[in-house]
Coordinates of C-alpha atoms and ligand atoms in Angstrom, one line a residue:
M22 CA 46.2 -77.5 -52.6
P23 CA 43.3 -74.9 -53.5
K24 CA 42.0 -72.7 -51.0
Y25 CA 38.1 -71.8 -50.8
I26 CA 36.0 -68.6 -50.2
F27 CA 32.7 -69.1 -49.8
V28 CA 30.2 -66.3 -50.4
T29 CA 26.9 -66.7 -48.9
G30 CA 23.7 -63.9 -48.6
G31 CA 21.6 -62.4 -45.8
V32 CA 18.7 -60.5 -45.1
M33 CA 17.5 -60.2 -48.8
S34 CA 18.4 -60.9 -52.7
G35 CA 19.5 -58.2 -55.0
L36 CA 22.4 -56.9 -52.4
G37 CA 24.8 -57.8 -55.5
K38 CA 26.7 -60.4 -54.3
G39 CA 27.9 -61.5 -57.8
I40 CA 29.6 -58.1 -58.0
I41 CA 31.4 -58.4 -54.4
T42 CA 32.4 -62.1 -55.5
S43 CA 33.6 -60.8 -58.6
S44 CA 35.4 -57.7 -56.9
V45 CA 37.0 -59.9 -54.1
A46 CA 38.5 -62.1 -57.0
K47 CA 39.7 -59.4 -58.8
L48 CA 41.5 -58.0 -55.9
L49 CA 43.0 -61.4 -55.5
Q50 CA 43.9 -61.5 -59.1
L51 CA 45.4 -58.4 -58.9
S52 CA 47.6 -59.3 -56.2
G53 CA 49.1 -62.1 -58.0
V54 CA 47.0 -64.8 -56.7
S55 CA 45.5 -67.3 -59.4
V56 CA 41.8 -67.3 -59.0
A57 CA 38.7 -68.7 -60.4
C58 CA 34.8 -68.4 -59.2
L59 CA 32.1 -70.9 -58.9
K60 CA 28.4 -69.9 -59.1
I61 CA 25.9 -72.3 -57.1
D62 CA 22.4 -72.1 -58.3
P63 CA 20.0 -73.7 -55.5
Y64 CA 17.3 -74.6 -58.3
L65 CA 16.4 -77.7 -59.7
N66 CA 16.8 -76.8 -63.5
F67 CA 19.8 -78.4 -64.9
D68 CA 21.1 -75.0 -66.3
A69 CA 19.6 -71.4 -67.0
G70 CA 18.7 -72.3 -70.4
T71 CA 15.1 -72.6 -69.9
M72 CA 14.7 -70.4 -67.6
N73 CA 12.7 -66.8 -68.4
P74 CA 15.2 -64.0 -68.3
Y75 CA 12.4 -61.8 -67.3
T76 CA 12.1 -63.5 -63.8
H77 CA 15.5 -64.8 -63.3
G78 CA 17.9 -62.4 -65.1
E79 CA 19.8 -62.7 -68.4
V80 CA 21.1 -66.1 -69.6
F81 CA 24.8 -66.1 -69.9
V82 CA 26.4 -68.4 -72.7
T83 CA 29.8 -69.4 -72.0
D84 CA 32.4 -70.1 -75.1
D85 CA 32.1 -74.0 -74.4
G86 CA 28.1 -73.6 -74.7
G87 CA 26.6 -73.4 -71.2
E88 CA 23.7 -71.7 -70.7
T89 CA 24.8 -70.4 -67.3
D90 CA 23.6 -67.5 -64.7
M91 CA 24.3 -64.2 -65.5
D92 CA 26.8 -64.1 -62.5
I93 CA 29.0 -66.0 -64.8
G94 CA 28.9 -62.7 -67.1
N95 CA 30.2 -60.7 -63.8
Y96 CA 33.0 -62.9 -63.2
E97 CA 34.2 -62.8 -67.0
R98 CA 33.8 -59.4 -67.0
F99 CA 35.8 -58.3 -63.7
L100 CA 38.2 -61.2 -64.2
N101 CA 38.7 -60.6 -68.2
V102 CA 38.9 -64.5 -68.4
D103 CA 36.6 -67.0 -70.0
M104 CA 34.5 -69.2 -67.6
S105 CA 33.2 -72.5 -68.8
K106 CA 29.7 -74.5 -68.0
S107 CA 31.4 -76.0 -65.1
N108 CA 32.0 -72.6 -63.2
N109 CA 28.0 -73.1 -62.6
I110 CA 26.3 -75.8 -60.6
T111 CA 22.6 -76.2 -60.0
T112 CA 20.9 -78.3 -57.4
G113 CA 19.8 -80.1 -60.8
Q114 CA 22.8 -81.1 -62.0
I115 CA 23.9 -82.4 -58.6
Y116 CA 21.0 -84.7 -58.2
K117 CA 20.8 -85.8 -61.7
K118 CA 24.5 -87.2 -61.0
V119 CA 23.8 -88.7 -57.6
I120 CA 20.6 -90.3 -59.1
D121 CA 22.4 -91.5 -62.4
D122 CA 25.1 -93.1 -60.0
E123 CA 22.5 -94.8 -57.8
R124 CA 21.0 -96.1 -61.3
K125 CA 24.4 -97.6 -62.1
G126 CA 24.4 -99.3 -58.7
R127 CA 27.4 -97.3 -57.4
F128 CA 25.8 -96.9 -54.0
L129 CA 24.4 -100.9 -53.7
G130 CA 23.1 -101.7 -51.0
K131 CA 22.9 -98.1 -48.9
S132 CA 19.9 -95.6 -49.0
V133 CA 21.2 -92.8 -50.8
Q134 CA 20.7 -89.4 -48.7
I135 CA 21.4 -85.6 -48.7
I136 CA 24.1 -86.4 -46.4
P137 CA 26.7 -87.7 -47.3
H138 CA 25.9 -88.8 -51.0
V139 CA 24.4 -85.1 -52.1
T140 CA 27.0 -83.3 -50.1
D141 CA 29.6 -85.5 -51.3
E142 CA 29.0 -84.8 -54.9
I143 CA 28.8 -81.1 -54.1
K144 CA 32.1 -81.0 -52.6
R145 CA 33.5 -83.3 -55.5
R146 CA 32.3 -80.7 -58.0
I147 CA 33.9 -77.9 -56.2
R148 CA 37.2 -79.6 -55.6
A149 CA 37.2 -80.6 -59.2
L150 CA 36.9 -77.2 -60.6
A151 CA 39.5 -75.9 -58.2
E152 CA 42.1 -78.4 -59.3
G153 CA 40.9 -78.5 -62.7
E154 CA 41.8 -75.1 -63.0
K155 CA 44.7 -75.3 -60.9
V156 CA 44.1 -72.2 -59.1
E157 CA 45.0 -71.0 -55.7
V158 CA 41.9 -69.8 -54.7
L159 CA 38.4 -70.7 -55.6
V160 CA 35.9 -68.1 -55.0
V161 CA 32.2 -70.0 -54.5
E162 CA 29.1 -67.9 -54.6
C163 CA 25.8 -69.4 -53.3
G164 CA 23.0 -67.9 -54.8
G165 CA 19.8 -67.3 -52.8
T166 CA 19.5 -66.0 -49.0
V167 CA 20.3 -68.0 -46.1
G168 CA 17.5 -69.7 -44.8
D169 CA 16.3 -70.6 -47.9
I170 CA 15.5 -74.6 -48.1
E171 CA 17.1 -75.1 -51.6
S172 CA 20.5 -73.8 -50.2
L173 CA 20.8 -76.2 -47.4
P174 CA 23.0 -79.0 -48.8
F175 CA 25.2 -76.5 -50.3
L176 CA 25.8 -74.9 -47.1
E177 CA 26.4 -78.0 -45.1
A178 CA 29.0 -79.0 -47.9
F179 CA 30.8 -75.7 -47.1
R180 CA 30.6 -76.4 -43.3
Q181 CA 31.9 -80.1 -44.2
M182 CA 34.9 -78.6 -46.1
R183 CA 36.0 -76.2 -43.2
M184 CA 35.8 -79.3 -41.2
E185 CA 38.0 -81.4 -43.6
D186 CA 40.5 -78.5 -45.0
G187 CA 40.8 -76.4 -42.2
A188 CA 40.4 -72.5 -41.4
S189 CA 43.6 -71.9 -43.1
R190 CA 42.0 -73.2 -46.6
T191 CA 38.5 -72.2 -46.1
L192 CA 36.9 -68.8 -45.6
F193 CA 33.4 -67.7 -44.8
L194 CA 32.3 -64.4 -46.4
H195 CA 28.8 -63.4 -45.2
V196 CA 27.2 -60.1 -47.4
S197 CA 24.4 -58.8 -45.7
L198 CA 22.4 -55.5 -45.7
A199 CA 22.4 -52.5 -43.2
P200 CA 19.0 -50.6 -44.1
E201 CA 17.9 -47.1 -43.0
L202 CA 14.6 -45.7 -43.1
S203 CA 14.6 -42.1 -43.7
V204 CA 12.6 -41.4 -40.6
V205 CA 15.1 -43.2 -38.3
G206 CA 18.1 -41.9 -40.0
E207 CA 20.3 -44.9 -38.9
M208 CA 21.7 -48.0 -40.7
K209 CA 20.4 -50.7 -38.7
T210 CA 22.3 -53.6 -37.8
K211 CA 19.6 -56.2 -36.7
P212 CA 19.0 -57.9 -39.8
T213 CA 22.6 -58.9 -40.1
Q214 CA 22.6 -60.2 -36.6
H215 CA 19.6 -62.4 -37.2
S216 CA 21.0 -63.6 -40.9
V217 CA 24.4 -64.7 -39.0
Q218 CA 22.5 -66.3 -36.2
E219 CA 20.9 -68.3 -39.0
M220 CA 24.4 -69.1 -40.5
R221 CA 25.7 -70.4 -37.1
R222 CA 22.6 -72.6 -36.6
I223 CA 24.0 -74.5 -39.6
G224 CA 27.3 -74.6 -38.1
I225 CA 29.2 -71.6 -39.9
Q226 CA 30.3 -68.8 -38.4
P227 CA 31.3 -65.9 -41.0
D228 CA 35.1 -64.8 -41.0
V229 CA 34.4 -61.5 -43.1
M230 CA 31.5 -59.7 -43.3
V231 CA 30.7 -57.3 -46.2
I232 CA 27.8 -55.2 -45.4
R233 CA 25.9 -53.2 -48.0
G234 CA 23.9 -50.1 -47.4
S235 CA 23.0 -46.7 -49.1
R236 CA 26.1 -44.8 -47.3
P237 CA 29.3 -46.1 -45.7
L238 CA 28.6 -47.9 -42.5
P239 CA 29.6 -45.7 -39.3
A240 CA 32.2 -47.4 -36.9
E241 CA 29.5 -47.7 -34.2
A242 CA 27.9 -49.9 -36.1
K243 CA 30.4 -51.7 -37.0
E244 CA 31.3 -52.4 -33.6
K245 CA 27.9 -53.6 -33.2
I246 CA 27.8 -56.1 -35.8
A247 CA 31.6 -57.3 -34.3
L248 CA 29.9 -57.6 -30.9
F249 CA 26.7 -59.6 -32.0
T250 CA 28.3 -61.6 -34.8
S251 CA 32.1 -62.5 -33.4
V252 CA 33.4 -61.3 -36.4
P253 CA 36.3 -58.7 -35.5
A254 CA 35.6 -55.3 -36.3
E255 CA 38.5 -55.0 -38.9
S256 CA 36.6 -57.8 -40.7
V257 CA 33.4 -55.7 -40.9
V258 CA 33.7 -54.4 -44.5
S259 CA 31.6 -51.3 -45.7
D260 CA 30.2 -51.5 -49.1
P261 CA 27.7 -48.5 -49.9
D262 CA 26.3 -47.8 -53.3
V263 CA 29.0 -46.4 -56.0
E264 CA 28.3 -44.9 -59.4
S265 CA 29.9 -48.1 -61.5
I266 CA 30.1 -51.8 -60.4
Y267 CA 33.7 -51.2 -61.6
L268 CA 34.6 -48.9 -58.9
V269 CA 33.6 -51.5 -56.4
P270 CA 36.9 -53.8 -56.4
R271 CA 38.8 -50.0 -55.2
L272 CA 36.1 -49.5 -52.9
L273 CA 36.3 -53.0 -51.2
E274 CA 40.3 -52.6 -51.0
R275 CA 40.0 -49.3 -49.5
E276 CA 37.7 -50.4 -46.9
G277 CA 39.9 -53.3 -46.0
V278 CA 38.7 -56.5 -47.2
L279 CA 42.1 -58.2 -48.3
P280 CA 44.1 -58.0 -45.2
P281 CA 41.8 -60.5 -43.4
I282 CA 41.7 -62.5 -46.2
R283 CA 45.3 -62.6 -46.7
R284 CA 45.9 -63.4 -43.2
Q285 CA 43.5 -66.5 -42.9
L286 CA 44.4 -67.8 -46.2
G287 CA 48.5 -67.0 -45.9
L288 CA 48.0 -65.3 -49.5
K289 CA 51.0 -62.9 -51.0
A290 CA 50.5 -59.4 -51.8
K291 CA 52.2 -58.4 -55.1
G292 CA 50.9 -56.5 -57.8
S293 CA 49.2 -53.1 -58.4
M294 CA 45.4 -52.1 -59.0
R295 CA 46.3 -49.1 -61.2
A296 CA 45.6 -50.6 -64.5
W297 CA 42.5 -51.7 -63.3
N298 CA 41.5 -48.4 -61.6
A299 CA 42.5 -46.3 -64.7
V300 CA 40.0 -48.5 -66.8
A301 CA 37.2 -48.3 -64.1
D302 CA 37.8 -44.6 -63.7
R303 CA 36.3 -44.0 -67.4
F304 CA 33.0 -45.3 -65.8
V305 CA 32.4 -42.5 -63.9
R306 CA 30.0 -39.6 -65.5
H307 CA 31.3 -37.9 -68.7
E308 CA 30.3 -34.7 -70.0
S309 CA 28.7 -36.2 -73.2
T310 CA 25.4 -38.4 -73.1
V311 CA 24.4 -40.8 -75.9
K312 CA 20.6 -41.7 -75.9
V313 CA 20.1 -45.3 -77.0
A314 CA 16.6 -46.9 -77.5
M315 CA 16.4 -50.4 -76.7
V316 CA 13.4 -51.8 -78.1
G317 CA 12.0 -55.2 -76.8
K318 CA 9.4 -56.9 -74.8
Y319 CA 9.1 -56.6 -70.9
A320 CA 11.4 -54.1 -71.8
D321 CA 12.6 -52.5 -68.7
L322 CA 14.0 -55.0 -66.5
A323 CA 17.8 -54.6 -66.4
D324 CA 18.7 -57.7 -65.5
S325 CA 17.2 -59.5 -68.7
Y326 CA 19.8 -57.8 -70.8
V327 CA 22.6 -57.3 -68.6
S328 CA 25.5 -58.2 -71.0
V329 CA 24.0 -55.8 -73.8
N330 CA 24.0 -53.1 -70.9
Q331 CA 27.2 -53.8 -69.8
A332 CA 28.7 -53.8 -73.3
L333 CA 26.9 -50.5 -74.1
A334 CA 28.7 -49.3 -70.9
H335 CA 31.9 -50.4 -71.9
A336 CA 31.8 -49.0 -75.3
G337 CA 30.9 -45.4 -73.8
A338 CA 33.5 -45.7 -71.3
V339 CA 36.1 -45.8 -74.5
N340 CA 34.0 -43.2 -76.5
D341 CA 34.2 -40.9 -73.3
T342 CA 30.2 -40.8 -73.1
D343 CA 27.6 -42.1 -70.8
V344 CA 25.2 -44.1 -72.6
R345 CA 21.9 -43.7 -71.4
I346 CA 19.7 -46.3 -72.3
S347 CA 15.7 -45.9 -72.8
W348 CA 13.2 -49.0 -72.9
I349 CA 10.7 -48.8 -75.6
E350 CA 8.1 -51.7 -75.5
S351 CA 7.6 -53.2 -78.8
E352 CA 4.0 -53.9 -78.0
D353 CA 2.9 -50.2 -77.6
I354 CA 4.6 -49.7 -80.9
E355 CA 2.1 -52.1 -82.6
K356 CA -0.8 -50.5 -80.4
D357 CA -0.1 -47.0 -81.7
E358 CA 2.0 -46.4 -84.7
S359 CA 2.8 -42.8 -83.3
N360 CA 4.8 -44.6 -80.5
L361 CA 7.1 -45.2 -83.4
H362 CA 8.3 -41.9 -83.8
Q363 CA 9.7 -41.7 -80.4
I364 CA 12.8 -43.3 -81.4
D365 CA 13.7 -40.5 -84.0
A366 CA 14.5 -38.4 -80.7
F367 CA 17.2 -41.0 -80.0
D368 CA 20.9 -41.3 -81.1
G369 CA 20.8 -45.0 -81.5
V370 CA 18.7 -47.8 -81.6
V371 CA 19.4 -51.6 -80.5
L372 CA 17.3 -54.1 -80.8
P373 CA 18.4 -56.9 -78.7
Q374 CA 17.8 -61.0 -78.3
G375 CA 14.3 -62.5 -78.2
F376 CA 12.0 -65.3 -79.2
G377 CA 8.8 -65.9 -80.4
G378 CA 6.1 -63.8 -82.1
R379 CA 4.6 -61.2 -79.5
G380 CA 6.0 -57.9 -80.1
V381 CA 7.7 -58.9 -83.2
E382 CA 5.6 -56.7 -85.6
G383 CA 6.9 -53.8 -83.6
K384 CA 10.4 -54.9 -83.6
I385 CA 10.4 -54.9 -87.2
A386 CA 8.8 -51.7 -87.6
A387 CA 11.5 -50.1 -85.4
A388 CA 14.2 -51.8 -87.4
N389 CA 12.5 -50.1 -90.5
R390 CA 12.2 -46.7 -89.2
A391 CA 15.9 -46.6 -87.8
R392 CA 16.9 -47.2 -91.4
V393 CA 14.8 -44.6 -93.1
A394 CA 15.2 -42.3 -90.3
Q395 CA 19.2 -42.8 -90.7
I396 CA 19.6 -43.8 -87.3
P397 CA 22.5 -45.7 -85.9
F398 CA 21.1 -49.3 -85.6
L399 CA 22.5 -52.5 -84.0
G400 CA 20.7 -55.6 -84.2
L401 CA 21.3 -58.6 -81.9
C402 CA 20.9 -61.9 -82.8
Y403 CA 16.8 -61.9 -83.1
G404 CA 17.3 -58.3 -83.7
F405 CA 19.6 -59.1 -86.9
Q406 CA 17.4 -61.6 -88.0
L407 CA 14.0 -58.9 -87.8
A408 CA 16.5 -56.5 -89.4
T409 CA 16.8 -58.5 -92.4
V410 CA 12.8 -59.4 -92.1
S411 CA 12.0 -55.7 -92.2
F412 CA 14.5 -54.9 -95.1
A413 CA 12.9 -57.9 -97.2
R414 CA 9.1 -56.3 -96.7
H415 CA 10.0 -52.6 -96.9
V416 CA 12.8 -52.4 -99.7
L417 CA 12.7 -56.0 -101.6
G418 CA 8.9 -55.8 -101.8
L419 CA 8.5 -59.3 -100.4
K420 CA 5.1 -59.3 -98.9
G421 CA 4.9 -61.2 -95.6
A422 CA 8.2 -61.9 -95.4
N423 CA 9.1 -63.5 -91.9
S424 CA 10.9 -65.9 -89.8
T425 CA 9.4 -69.4 -90.0
E426 CA 9.9 -68.9 -86.0
V427 CA 6.9 -66.3 -86.3
D428 CA 5.1 -67.5 -89.0
P429 CA 5.8 -71.1 -90.4
K430 CA 3.9 -70.3 -93.5
T431 CA 5.2 -67.3 -94.8
P432 CA 5.4 -67.0 -98.4
H433 CA 9.1 -65.7 -97.9
P434 CA 10.9 -67.5 -94.9
V435 CA 13.9 -65.0 -95.3
I436 CA 14.9 -66.5 -91.4
D437 CA 14.6 -70.0 -91.2
L438 CA 15.7 -72.8 -88.8
L439 CA 19.2 -74.1 -89.0
P440 CA 19.1 -77.4 -90.9
E441 CA 20.2 -79.5 -88.0
Q442 CA 17.5 -78.2 -85.6
R443 CA 15.0 -80.0 -87.5
K444 CA 15.4 -83.4 -85.7
V445 CA 15.7 -81.4 -82.3
S446 CA 12.6 -82.2 -80.1
D447 CA 14.2 -81.4 -76.3
L448 CA 14.6 -77.7 -75.5
G449 CA 17.0 -77.7 -73.0
G450 CA 20.6 -77.0 -74.5
T451 CA 19.9 -77.7 -77.9
M452 CA 20.1 -74.3 -79.6
R453 CA 23.5 -73.5 -81.8
L454 CA 25.4 -72.3 -78.5
G455 CA 28.6 -71.2 -77.5
G456 CA 31.9 -69.9 -79.4
H457 CA 31.9 -70.3 -83.3
D458 CA 34.9 -68.7 -85.2
V459 CA 33.7 -65.9 -87.7
Y460 CA 35.2 -65.2 -91.0
I461 CA 34.8 -61.6 -92.1
E462 CA 35.1 -60.8 -95.6
R463 CA 36.8 -57.5 -97.2
P464 CA 36.3 -55.0 -97.9
S465 CA 33.5 -54.3 -95.6
R466 CA 32.2 -52.0 -92.5
A467 CA 33.0 -55.4 -90.5
F468 CA 36.2 -55.5 -91.5
E469 CA 37.1 -52.0 -90.7
I470 CA 35.8 -52.3 -87.2
Y471 CA 37.3 -55.9 -86.2
R472 CA 40.5 -55.2 -88.4
S473 CA 40.8 -58.9 -88.5
E474 CA 39.9 -61.9 -90.6
K475 CA 38.5 -64.1 -88.2
I476 CA 37.1 -63.4 -84.7
R477 CA 35.6 -65.6 -82.2
E478 CA 31.8 -65.1 -80.9
R479 CA 29.3 -66.6 -79.1
H480 CA 26.1 -67.7 -80.3
R481 CA 22.3 -68.9 -78.7
H482 CA 19.9 -69.6 -81.9
R483 CA 17.8 -72.0 -83.8
Y484 CA 17.0 -69.4 -86.8
E485 CA 19.4 -67.9 -89.5
L486 CA 19.5 -66.1 -92.6
N487 CA 18.1 -68.2 -95.4
Q488 CA 20.9 -67.7 -98.0
T489 CA 19.0 -68.3 -101.3
Y490 CA 17.5 -64.6 -100.5
L491 CA 21.6 -63.7 -100.0
K492 CA 21.8 -62.0 -103.9
K493 CA 18.3 -60.2 -103.7
F494 CA 19.5 -58.6 -100.5
E495 CA 22.9 -57.6 -101.7
E496 CA 21.2 -56.0 -105.0
K497 CA 19.5 -53.7 -102.7
G498 CA 22.6 -53.0 -100.3
M499 CA 22.0 -55.1 -97.5
R500 CA 25.4 -57.1 -97.3
F501 CA 26.5 -60.0 -95.3
T502 CA 29.9 -59.7 -94.7
A503 CA 31.0 -62.2 -92.1
F504 CA 30.0 -66.1 -92.1
S505 CA 30.8 -69.1 -90.1
D506 CA 30.5 -72.8 -90.6
S507 CA 32.5 -72.8 -94.0
R508 CA 30.1 -70.3 -95.3
R509 CA 26.7 -72.1 -94.2
R510 CA 25.9 -69.3 -91.7
A511 CA 25.6 -65.7 -92.2
E512 CA 26.9 -63.8 -89.3
I513 CA 27.1 -60.0 -89.8
M514 CA 24.7 -57.8 -91.5
E515 CA 25.5 -54.4 -92.7
L516 CA 23.8 -51.3 -94.9
E517 CA 25.4 -49.6 -97.3
G518 CA 24.8 -45.6 -97.5
H519 CA 23.7 -45.6 -94.1
P520 CA 25.4 -43.9 -91.4
F521 CA 25.3 -47.4 -89.2
Y522 CA 23.3 -50.0 -89.6
M523 CA 24.4 -53.4 -88.7
G524 CA 23.2 -56.7 -87.1
T525 CA 24.9 -59.8 -85.7
Q526 CA 23.5 -63.3 -85.5
Y527 CA 26.2 -63.8 -82.7
H528 CA 25.7 -62.1 -79.3
P529 CA 29.1 -59.9 -79.1
E530 CA 27.9 -58.6 -75.7
Y531 CA 28.9 -61.9 -74.3
V532 CA 32.6 -61.5 -75.0
S533 CA 32.8 -57.7 -74.0
R534 CA 34.8 -56.5 -70.9
P535 CA 36.1 -53.2 -69.5
E536 CA 39.3 -54.2 -70.4
R537 CA 38.6 -55.4 -73.8
P538 CA 35.3 -53.7 -75.0
E539 CA 33.6 -55.1 -78.0
P540 CA 34.8 -53.4 -81.6
I541 CA 31.1 -53.6 -83.1
Y542 CA 29.7 -51.8 -79.9
V543 CA 32.3 -49.6 -79.8
A544 CA 31.6 -48.4 -83.3
F545 CA 28.1 -48.4 -82.5
V546 CA 28.2 -46.1 -79.6
G547 CA 30.8 -44.0 -81.9
A548 CA 28.2 -43.6 -84.7
C549 CA 25.2 -42.4 -81.7
A550 CA 28.1 -39.8 -80.5
K551 CA 28.8 -38.7 -83.7
R552 CA 24.6 -38.4 -84.4
A553 CA 24.4 -36.6 -80.9
R554 CA 27.3 -34.1 -81.9
D555 CA 25.8 -33.3 -85.3
S556 CA 22.4 -32.8 -84.1
K557 CA 23.7 -30.4 -81.4
A558 CA 25.8 -28.6 -84.2
P559 CA 23.2 -26.2 -85.4
E560 CA 22.2 -25.2 -82.2
R561 CA 25.9 -24.5 -81.2
R562 CA 26.2 -22.5 -84.2
R563 CA 23.2 -20.3 -83.2
Q564 CA 24.3 -19.8 -79.7
L565 CA 28.0 -18.7 -81.2
S566 CA 26.4 -16.4 -84.2
R567 CA 24.4 -14.3 -81.5
Ligands
LIG605 N1 14.8 -66.8 -81.7 C1 16.0 -66.5 -82.4 C2 16.4 -67.9 -82.6 O1 16.2 -68.8 -82.2 C3 17.0 -65.6 -81.9 C4 17.4 -66.1 -80.5 C5 18.1 -64.7 -79.9 O2 17.8 -63.6 -80.1 N2 19.1 -65.2 -79.1 O3 17.3 -67.7 -83.7

């Protein structure tokens, strides 16, 4: 019989509930408990696929083609296991199922209500996941903040599960914040008291509290929280800011999050944290730094490109270097050509995923500049496509070459719609999505990097390389060295005679994990580190000769 840990959040969003959920699950996994995570998103969208990453955060793609909340990416990175689309539930999915059932006549004669019909469906989905994955513990994270109207049916379902399964099989972990105003200099507990009151109002008494803050929570503050919330002081866990998210499991373990969970749920403790901690330690500051320019639109929102940022961090960790990412707004490049030369100062350029025409000319110019100036370059999905457009224009001399996504009437559609996309009219869940086998040709840089003829990578696109131009590209040194779907889709681009100029139609970042960094990212950061060293070499030589 599976056990459930329900993670809720109080006070405000952005406390890092996803990292705490992942870390608690990781600690259980490391102590020999089989575990999975489930993210509940209380919005009405069916999935995250149609949401704007600049407002909601990145859309994470699972191997089975789910377009999910970015927390699913955290779960995969921490647990180092693949999740599926069923690890993410939204209100939209629940309501759709209930309404479909109603149309089929499953509730004949009844009026269909939030309680019990919607809550029953929520419980069914939660239990089906735990039982299907045959795990001992399912950690269920509820998005949003206690008090949101949207999350009420989910919290009510959790309350019912406590009634049905008892305290030895359900545990409530509430994440809150102890803010500190610099003038007062004290970590305040009142917001936490209020958010627990809000929980109790709907019938839930937290069992464990995790308190975020800029520094460790003093003992008196813990006692105070215990007094006001009826959570024993030893179950109030301090979670101050740390240098890397991968240090959070060890932090929470040291702060004592496991004993109260183990006691209540009757879980064993075997295994060791050593291997994980060794991996996590690589994420603390290094002596060397590489500077990477990421060129995009609204480019400064870290959450919109979490997986790319994380994959770069994983690759930095194994290369023993910090990767410092700077955002360059592609529209600034369009407005003023001189902004383009900013990128010459970087050790590498990443052109990430994207959609639509805005800012595209700036991105194409950046791809071209990285090629001409011999700066290591990695193009991801749209970045891969736009790098080929830039090569078509500047090297093949194909004037007006473009992707038909940007210019449907281009004389040279080097990037064009996937044939099966022509009949697609709905926008939700209809791209080429999820894991596909990619076959690498040899000899190639790609094969040197992956050391395998077959890899599995995740996708999310409607457009692809138009292979009628393949020969022209190859004649000028831009090679396509990996394919999928019986050679119908080009997957990797590499440029001869350049220190590192590669692009992938797939999204390598979705499968990169601290314990398993993605090879093309590792090679890219390695090339950036080499450029950083080489550029410092003359300076060092000068110093030595002095
Ligand atoms: N807009 C491009 C396409 O649909 C690239 C998508 C992406 O970068 N994920 O093919």
